[in-house]
Amino acid sequence: MSNNLHLNARSTSAPMLFSALPEDLQASLLMASPSRKYGKEQLLQQRGDHADGFWVIAKGSVAVGFFHADGEFRAVALLGPGDSWGELAMFAGRPRVVDAIARTGSVVHFVRAAAFETILAERPAAMRTLLGALSAQLQETLDVMAGIRSGSAKGRVAGMLGALSGGQMGSMTITISQQELAELLGLTRATVSAALRDLEHAGWLKRGYGKIELVHPDELELAALS
């Protein structure tokens, strides 16, 4: 049994915009940005909020998604330490379009738009790296859309688990429920459960309550092709 409990899994492989910046610029922005602590399931932002900056996770895990009218939260992305979100709304000068909650106890920095714009004005070449990261995010979105159109449920589940593993070698355990996995993939819980059962029978993983042990996470890409 793996002793590596992966609490900070991220569901996207594309780089976040903040992480694409040179390390010295990242450090300068974080030093000038206050950190805030949030408890598990505490709300960080709501749709409609004014986008006067963006968030960077220092510790913990954050789910980005939507609250439905009945109060149920549906995640569309899981983010971990070093990840950021909210830059696009800030750039566009438009209200937030997603809600965000802490999946675990988390510490995040809020980078204000004014500080970010000042840094970029001093280092305009950094905009090129931001464009590269944005292009990678767009390509990943297109790949996801293509997978939704043509991929099998088992392949999509395997692909998402591979992304959540972060490319790690050797067995590891990811803390995620089947419901969260279903929400991330736009599938029903029953469909995800059936796919996980097939992958378990094939020896790729072991199911647990609120967690999934990946036996060979580095080989999940092969299962994703099925």
mmCIF file of N, CA and C in Angstrom, residues 27-127:
data_model
loop_
_atom_site.group_PDB
_atom_site.id
_atom_site.type_symbol
_atom_site.label_atom_id
_atom_site.label_comp_id
_atom_site.label_asym_id
_atom_site.label_seq_id
_atom_site.Cartn_x
_atom_site.Cartn_y
_atom_site.Cartn_z
ATOM 1 N N ALA A 27 8.657 35.938 -7.106
ATOM 2 C CA ALA A 27 9.041 36.226 -5.722
ATOM 3 C C ALA A 27 8.678 37.656 -5.340
ATOM 4 N N SER A 28 8.916 38.604 -6.254
ATOM 5 C CA SER A 28 8.602 40.007 -5.971
ATOM 6 C C SER A 28 7.101 40.206 -5.764
ATOM 7 N N LEU A 29 6.309 39.563 -6.599
ATOM 8 C CA LEU A 29 4.856 39.697 -6.480
ATOM 9 C C LEU A 29 4.338 39.078 -5.187
ATOM 10 N N LEU A 30 4.871 37.918 -4.826
ATOM 11 C CA LEU A 30 4.410 37.258 -3.603
ATOM 12 C C LEU A 30 4.804 38.040 -2.355
ATOM 13 N N MET A 31 5.984 38.649 -2.379
ATOM 14 C CA MET A 31 6.422 39.451 -1.238
ATOM 15 C C MET A 31 5.502 40.654 -1.030
ATOM 16 N N ALA A 32 4.968 41.176 -2.135
ATOM 17 C CA ALA A 32 4.098 42.353 -2.062
ATOM 18 C C ALA A 32 2.630 41.989 -1.895
ATOM 19 N N SER A 33 2.323 40.695 -1.795
ATOM 20 C CA SER A 33 0.930 40.250 -1.755
ATOM 21 C C SER A 33 0.614 39.567 -0.427
ATOM 22 N N PRO A 34 -0.443 39.984 0.242
ATOM 23 C CA PRO A 34 -0.787 39.373 1.531
ATOM 24 C C PRO A 34 -1.221 37.926 1.375
ATOM 25 N N SER A 35 -0.913 37.110 2.370
ATOM 26 C CA SER A 35 -1.382 35.724 2.370
ATOM 27 C C SER A 35 -2.596 35.613 3.278
ATOM 28 N N ARG A 36 -3.486 34.687 2.925
ATOM 29 C CA ARG A 36 -4.704 34.487 3.704
ATOM 30 C C ARG A 36 -4.887 32.987 3.944
ATOM 31 N N LYS A 37 -5.386 32.641 5.126
ATOM 32 C CA LYS A 37 -5.639 31.247 5.466
ATOM 33 C C LYS A 37 -7.122 30.936 5.329
ATOM 34 N N TYR A 38 -7.423 29.750 4.790
ATOM 35 C CA TYR A 38 -8.807 29.310 4.626
ATOM 36 C C TYR A 38 -8.945 27.888 5.144
ATOM 37 N N GLY A 39 -10.044 27.616 5.809
ATOM 38 C CA GLY A 39 -10.332 26.278 6.275
ATOM 39 C C GLY A 39 -10.972 25.443 5.196
ATOM 40 N N LYS A 40 -11.030 24.131 5.420
ATOM 41 C CA LYS A 40 -11.630 23.219 4.456
ATOM 42 C C LYS A 40 -13.060 23.626 4.134
ATOM 43 N N GLU A 41 -13.368 23.680 2.832
ATOM 44 C CA GLU A 41 -14.682 24.017 2.287
ATOM 45 C C GLU A 41 -15.058 25.486 2.472
ATOM 46 N N GLN A 42 -14.096 26.318 2.879
ATOM 47 C CA GLN A 42 -14.376 27.745 3.005
ATOM 48 C C GLN A 42 -14.342 28.400 1.625
ATOM 49 N N LEU A 43 -15.231 29.351 1.412
ATOM 50 C CA LEU A 43 -15.345 30.037 0.124
ATOM 51 C C LEU A 43 -14.239 31.069 -0.031
ATOM 52 N N LEU A 44 -13.556 31.036 -1.194
ATOM 53 C CA LEU A 44 -12.518 32.017 -1.485
ATOM 54 C C LEU A 44 -13.028 33.128 -2.392
ATOM 55 N N GLN A 45 -13.819 32.754 -3.381
ATOM 56 C CA GLN A 45 -14.382 33.762 -4.279
ATOM 57 C C GLN A 45 -15.708 33.265 -4.831
ATOM 58 N N GLN A 46 -16.513 34.217 -5.302
ATOM 59 C CA GLN A 46 -17.811 33.903 -5.880
ATOM 60 C C GLN A 46 -17.923 34.491 -7.275
ATOM 61 N N ARG A 47 -18.722 33.838 -8.093
ATOM 62 C CA ARG A 47 -19.047 34.405 -9.402
ATOM 63 C C ARG A 47 -19.632 35.798 -9.206
ATOM 64 N N GLY A 48 -19.216 36.704 -10.073
ATOM 65 C CA GLY A 48 -19.723 38.069 -9.986
ATOM 66 C C GLY A 48 -18.830 39.005 -9.210
ATOM 67 N N ASP A 49 -17.853 38.449 -8.434
ATOM 68 C CA ASP A 49 -16.923 39.308 -7.693
ATOM 69 C C ASP A 49 -16.116 40.174 -8.657
ATOM 70 N N HIS A 50 -15.750 41.359 -8.194
ATOM 71 C CA HIS A 50 -14.898 42.250 -8.977
ATOM 72 C C HIS A 50 -13.500 41.648 -9.100
ATOM 73 N N ALA A 51 -12.959 41.593 -10.301
ATOM 74 C CA ALA A 51 -11.653 40.957 -10.543
ATOM 75 C C ALA A 51 -10.546 42.005 -10.471
ATOM 76 N N ASP A 52 -10.138 42.341 -9.256
ATOM 77 C CA ASP A 52 -9.095 43.346 -9.085
ATOM 78 C C ASP A 52 -7.743 42.714 -8.769
ATOM 79 N N GLY A 53 -7.601 41.429 -9.113
ATOM 80 C CA GLY A 53 -6.350 40.726 -8.897
ATOM 81 C C GLY A 53 -6.552 39.244 -9.130
ATOM 82 N N PHE A 54 -5.569 38.432 -8.735
ATOM 83 C CA PHE A 54 -5.688 36.982 -8.888
ATOM 84 C C PHE A 54 -5.066 36.282 -7.691
ATOM 85 N N TRP A 55 -5.301 34.976 -7.608
ATOM 86 C CA TRP A 55 -4.894 34.187 -6.457
ATOM 87 C C TRP A 55 -3.748 33.239 -6.812
ATOM 88 N N VAL A 56 -2.849 33.025 -5.842
ATOM 89 C CA VAL A 56 -1.761 32.050 -5.972
ATOM 90 C C VAL A 56 -1.779 31.170 -4.723
ATOM 91 N N ILE A 57 -1.799 29.859 -4.918
ATOM 92 C CA ILE A 57 -1.863 28.926 -3.789
ATOM 93 C C ILE A 57 -0.460 28.669 -3.242
ATOM 94 N N ALA A 58 -0.285 28.936 -1.957
ATOM 95 C CA ALA A 58 0.989 28.641 -1.301
ATOM 96 C C ALA A 58 0.963 27.260 -0.659
ATOM 97 N N LYS A 59 -0.203 26.871 -0.150
ATOM 98 C CA LYS A 59 -0.339 25.590 0.543
ATOM 99 C C LYS A 59 -1.777 25.121 0.444
ATOM 100 N N GLY A 60 -1.955 23.807 0.252
ATOM 101 C CA GLY A 60 -3.302 23.249 0.247
ATOM 102 C C GLY A 60 -3.839 22.971 -1.139
ATOM 103 N N SER A 61 -5.149 22.858 -1.244
ATOM 104 C CA SER A 61 -5.809 22.506 -2.498
ATOM 105 C C SER A 61 -7.101 23.298 -2.630
ATOM 106 N N VAL A 62 -7.350 23.804 -3.836
ATOM 107 C CA VAL A 62 -8.528 24.631 -4.112
ATOM 108 C C VAL A 62 -9.289 24.044 -5.285
ATOM 109 N N ALA A 63 -10.612 24.001 -5.161
ATOM 110 C CA ALA A 63 -11.471 23.562 -6.259
ATOM 111 C C ALA A 63 -12.140 24.785 -6.865
ATOM 112 N N VAL A 64 -12.081 24.874 -8.182
ATOM 113 C CA VAL A 64 -12.721 25.956 -8.921
ATOM 114 C C VAL A 64 -13.910 25.372 -9.667
ATOM 115 N N GLY A 65 -15.054 26.033 -9.591
ATOM 116 C CA GLY A 65 -16.244 25.488 -10.240
ATOM 117 C C GLY A 65 -17.437 26.393 -10.077
ATOM 118 N N PHE A 66 -18.616 25.780 -9.867
ATOM 119 C CA PHE A 66 -19.855 26.543 -9.832
ATOM 120 C C PHE A 66 -20.778 26.016 -8.731
ATOM 121 N N PHE A 67 -21.439 26.913 -8.047
ATOM 122 C CA PHE A 67 -22.523 26.548 -7.143
ATOM 123 C C PHE A 67 -23.828 26.567 -7.933
ATOM 124 N N HIS A 68 -24.566 25.470 -7.883
ATOM 125 C CA HIS A 68 -25.863 25.407 -8.532
ATOM 126 C C HIS A 68 -26.916 26.064 -7.651
ATOM 127 N N ALA A 69 -28.092 26.255 -8.213
ATOM 128 C CA ALA A 69 -29.171 26.924 -7.488
ATOM 129 C C ALA A 69 -29.525 26.188 -6.194
ATOM 130 N N ASP A 70 -29.331 24.863 -6.173
ATOM 131 C CA ASP A 70 -29.654 24.079 -4.976
ATOM 132 C C ASP A 70 -28.528 24.091 -3.946
ATOM 133 N N GLY A 71 -27.462 24.862 -4.230
ATOM 134 C CA GLY A 71 -26.355 24.972 -3.295
ATOM 135 C C GLY A 71 -25.253 23.959 -3.500
ATOM 136 N N GLU A 72 -25.436 23.006 -4.430
ATOM 137 C CA GLU A 72 -24.417 21.987 -4.682
ATOM 138 C C GLU A 72 -23.277 22.581 -5.501
ATOM 139 N N PHE A 73 -22.046 22.259 -5.093
ATOM 140 C CA PHE A 73 -20.864 22.753 -5.796
ATOM 141 C C PHE A 73 -20.378 21.721 -6.797
ATOM 142 N N ARG A 74 -20.133 22.154 -8.025
ATOM 143 C CA ARG A 74 -19.602 21.284 -9.077
ATOM 144 C C ARG A 74 -18.229 21.795 -9.500
ATOM 145 N N ALA A 75 -17.199 21.005 -9.248
ATOM 146 C CA ALA A 75 -15.835 21.413 -9.581
ATOM 147 C C ALA A 75 -15.542 21.218 -11.064
ATOM 148 N N VAL A 76 -14.764 22.131 -11.627
ATOM 149 C CA VAL A 76 -14.290 21.977 -13.001
ATOM 150 C C VAL A 76 -12.770 21.890 -13.047
ATOM 151 N N ALA A 77 -12.102 22.214 -11.941
ATOM 152 C CA ALA A 77 -10.644 22.104 -11.884
ATOM 153 C C ALA A 77 -10.195 22.013 -10.438
ATOM 154 N N LEU A 78 -9.148 21.230 -10.201
ATOM 155 C CA LEU A 78 -8.511 21.133 -8.888
ATOM 156 C C LEU A 78 -7.112 21.728 -9.004
ATOM 157 N N LEU A 79 -6.772 22.621 -8.092
ATOM 158 C CA LEU A 79 -5.496 23.319 -8.151
ATOM 159 C C LEU A 79 -4.712 23.087 -6.868
ATOM 160 N N GLY A 80 -3.373 23.102 -6.993
ATOM 161 C CA GLY A 80 -2.506 22.853 -5.851
ATOM 162 C C GLY A 80 -1.460 23.936 -5.685
ATOM 163 N N PRO A 81 -0.492 23.734 -4.779
ATOM 164 C CA PRO A 81 0.538 24.741 -4.497
ATOM 165 C C PRO A 81 1.262 25.215 -5.760
ATOM 166 N N GLY A 82 1.401 26.532 -5.874
ATOM 167 C CA GLY A 82 2.049 27.136 -7.037
ATOM 168 C C GLY A 82 1.085 27.498 -8.142
ATOM 169 N N ASP A 83 -0.123 26.935 -8.097
ATOM 170 C CA ASP A 83 -1.124 27.247 -9.118
ATOM 171 C C ASP A 83 -1.764 28.598 -8.842
ATOM 172 N N SER A 84 -2.290 29.195 -9.898
ATOM 173 C CA SER A 84 -2.964 30.481 -9.778
ATOM 174 C C SER A 84 -4.264 30.432 -10.566
ATOM 175 N N TRP A 85 -5.164 31.330 -10.234
ATOM 176 C CA TRP A 85 -6.378 31.460 -11.032
ATOM 177 C C TRP A 85 -6.921 32.882 -10.858
ATOM 178 N N GLY A 86 -7.716 33.295 -11.832
ATOM 179 C CA GLY A 86 -8.313 34.630 -11.778
ATOM 180 C C GLY A 86 -7.642 35.651 -12.666
ATOM 181 N N GLU A 87 -6.537 35.262 -13.331
ATOM 182 C CA GLU A 87 -5.824 36.233 -14.164
ATOM 183 C C GLU A 87 -6.655 36.690 -15.364
ATOM 184 N N LEU A 88 -7.374 35.747 -15.989
ATOM 185 C CA LEU A 88 -8.092 36.109 -17.216
ATOM 186 C C LEU A 88 -9.187 37.129 -16.941
ATOM 187 N N ALA A 89 -9.927 36.938 -15.855
ATOM 188 C CA ALA A 89 -10.961 37.915 -15.501
ATOM 189 C C ALA A 89 -10.332 39.273 -15.213
ATOM 190 N N MET A 90 -9.161 39.244 -14.567
ATOM 191 C CA MET A 90 -8.449 40.491 -14.276
ATOM 192 C C MET A 90 -8.025 41.193 -15.560
ATOM 193 N N PHE A 91 -7.431 40.428 -16.490
ATOM 194 C CA PHE A 91 -7.007 41.013 -17.758
ATOM 195 C C PHE A 91 -8.191 41.596 -18.526
ATOM 196 N N ALA A 92 -9.312 40.885 -18.521
ATOM 197 C CA ALA A 92 -10.486 41.305 -19.289
ATOM 198 C C ALA A 92 -11.262 42.422 -18.606
ATOM 199 N N GLY A 93 -10.984 42.643 -17.324
ATOM 200 C CA GLY A 93 -11.733 43.657 -16.601
ATOM 201 C C GLY A 93 -13.196 43.282 -16.425
ATOM 202 N N ARG A 94 -13.445 41.981 -16.314
ATOM 203 C CA ARG A 94 -14.810 41.483 -16.181
ATOM 204 C C ARG A 94 -14.988 40.785 -14.833
ATOM 205 N N PRO A 95 -16.227 40.637 -14.361
ATOM 206 C CA PRO A 95 -16.465 39.948 -13.081
ATOM 207 C C PRO A 95 -16.026 38.491 -13.152
ATOM 208 N N ARG A 96 -15.789 37.902 -11.988
ATOM 209 C CA ARG A 96 -15.430 36.490 -11.912
ATOM 210 C C ARG A 96 -16.551 35.630 -12.503
ATOM 211 N N VAL A 97 -16.156 34.552 -13.163
ATOM 212 C CA VAL A 97 -17.154 33.652 -13.757
ATOM 213 C C VAL A 97 -17.196 32.307 -13.058
ATOM 214 N N VAL A 98 -16.349 32.110 -12.034
ATOM 215 C CA VAL A 98 -16.342 30.843 -11.294
ATOM 216 C C VAL A 98 -16.326 31.119 -9.795
ATOM 217 N N ASP A 99 -16.759 30.108 -9.048
ATOM 218 C CA ASP A 99 -16.621 30.098 -7.595
ATOM 219 C C ASP A 99 -15.367 29.297 -7.250
ATOM 220 N N ALA A 100 -14.834 29.499 -6.058
ATOM 221 C CA ALA A 100 -13.661 28.734 -5.621
ATOM 222 C C ALA A 100 -13.777 28.445 -4.136
ATOM 223 N N ILE A 101 -13.506 27.181 -3.770
ATOM 224 C CA ILE A 101 -13.535 26.779 -2.364
ATOM 225 C C ILE A 101 -12.265 26.000 -2.030
ATOM 226 N N ALA A 102 -11.891 26.044 -0.756
ATOM 227 C CA ALA A 102 -10.720 25.283 -0.287
ATOM 228 C C ALA A 102 -11.112 23.819 -0.100
ATOM 229 N N ARG A 103 -10.372 22.907 -0.731
ATOM 230 C CA ARG A 103 -10.614 21.468 -0.532
ATOM 231 C C ARG A 103 -9.991 20.995 0.770
ATOM 232 N N THR A 104 -8.913 21.657 1.173
ATOM 233 C CA THR A 104 -8.223 21.371 2.431
ATOM 234 C C THR A 104 -7.905 22.706 3.078
ATOM 235 N N GLY A 105 -7.346 22.677 4.282
ATOM 236 C CA GLY A 105 -6.836 23.913 4.842
ATOM 237 C C GLY A 105 -5.808 24.493 3.874
ATOM 238 N N SER A 106 -5.955 25.759 3.533
ATOM 239 C CA SER A 106 -5.121 26.332 2.473
ATOM 240 C C SER A 106 -4.606 27.721 2.846
ATOM 241 N N VAL A 107 -3.461 28.055 2.262
ATOM 242 C CA VAL A 107 -2.901 29.398 2.371
ATOM 243 C C VAL A 107 -2.727 29.931 0.951
ATOM 244 N N VAL A 108 -3.276 31.094 0.679
ATOM 245 C CA VAL A 108 -3.194 31.665 -0.663
ATOM 246 C C VAL A 108 -2.750 33.118 -0.597
ATOM 247 N N HIS A 109 -2.120 33.577 -1.668
ATOM 248 C CA HIS A 109 -1.747 34.985 -1.816
ATOM 249 C C HIS A 109 -2.719 35.631 -2.790
ATOM 250 N N PHE A 110 -3.083 36.874 -2.515
ATOM 251 C CA PHE A 110 -3.896 37.632 -3.455
ATOM 252 C C PHE A 110 -3.019 38.708 -4.075
ATOM 253 N N VAL A 111 -2.750 38.570 -5.387
ATOM 254 C CA VAL A 111 -1.894 39.505 -6.113
ATOM 255 C C VAL A 111 -2.776 40.572 -6.749
ATOM 256 N N ARG A 112 -2.626 41.789 -6.330
ATOM 257 C CA ARG A 112 -3.468 42.865 -6.844
ATOM 258 C C ARG A 112 -3.061 43.270 -8.265
ATOM 259 N N ALA A 113 -4.049 43.671 -9.034
ATOM 260 C CA ALA A 113 -3.828 44.024 -10.435
ATOM 261 C C ALA A 113 -2.790 45.128 -10.580
ATOM 262 N N ALA A 114 -2.852 46.125 -9.699
ATOM 263 C CA ALA A 114 -1.925 47.259 -9.803
ATOM 264 C C ALA A 114 -0.476 46.799 -9.654
ATOM 265 N N ALA A 115 -0.218 45.900 -8.691
ATOM 266 C CA ALA A 115 1.147 45.402 -8.484
ATOM 267 C C ALA A 115 1.606 44.583 -9.681
ATOM 268 N N PHE A 116 0.690 43.782 -10.234
ATOM 269 C CA PHE A 116 1.029 42.944 -11.375
ATOM 270 C C PHE A 116 1.348 43.799 -12.599
ATOM 271 N N GLU A 117 0.545 44.813 -12.851
ATOM 272 C CA GLU A 117 0.756 45.674 -14.012
ATOM 273 C C GLU A 117 2.059 46.468 -13.882
ATOM 274 N N THR A 118 2.404 46.865 -12.660
ATOM 275 C CA THR A 118 3.657 47.588 -12.444
ATOM 276 C C THR A 118 4.857 46.713 -12.784
ATOM 277 N N ILE A 119 4.809 45.463 -12.321
ATOM 278 C CA ILE A 119 5.896 44.522 -12.604
ATOM 279 C C ILE A 119 6.036 44.293 -14.101
ATOM 280 N N LEU A 120 4.922 44.078 -14.800
ATOM 281 C CA LEU A 120 4.976 43.819 -16.236
ATOM 282 C C LEU A 120 5.473 45.035 -17.006
ATOM 283 N N ALA A 121 5.140 46.220 -16.540
ATOM 284 C CA ALA A 121 5.608 47.437 -17.205
ATOM 285 C C ALA A 121 7.129 47.548 -17.124
ATOM 286 N N GLU A 122 7.684 47.037 -16.030
ATOM 287 C CA GLU A 122 9.137 47.067 -15.852
ATOM 288 C C GLU A 122 9.835 45.961 -16.635
ATOM 289 N N ARG A 123 9.111 44.857 -16.887
ATOM 290 C CA ARG A 123 9.693 43.710 -17.612
ATOM 291 C C ARG A 123 8.726 43.267 -18.720
ATOM 292 N N PRO A 124 8.559 44.049 -19.774
ATOM 293 C CA PRO A 124 7.580 43.720 -20.826
ATOM 294 C C PRO A 124 7.853 42.385 -21.518
ATOM 295 N N ALA A 125 9.109 41.915 -21.495
ATOM 296 C CA ALA A 125 9.431 40.648 -22.158
ATOM 297 C C ALA A 125 8.697 39.486 -21.495
ATOM 298 N N ALA A 126 8.279 39.670 -20.252
ATOM 299 C CA ALA A 126 7.576 38.601 -19.541
ATOM 300 C C ALA A 126 6.229 38.297 -20.176
ATOM 301 N N MET A 127 5.702 39.257 -20.942
ATOM 302 C CA MET A 127 4.417 39.031 -21.599
ATOM 303 C C MET A 127 4.488 37.860 -22.578
#
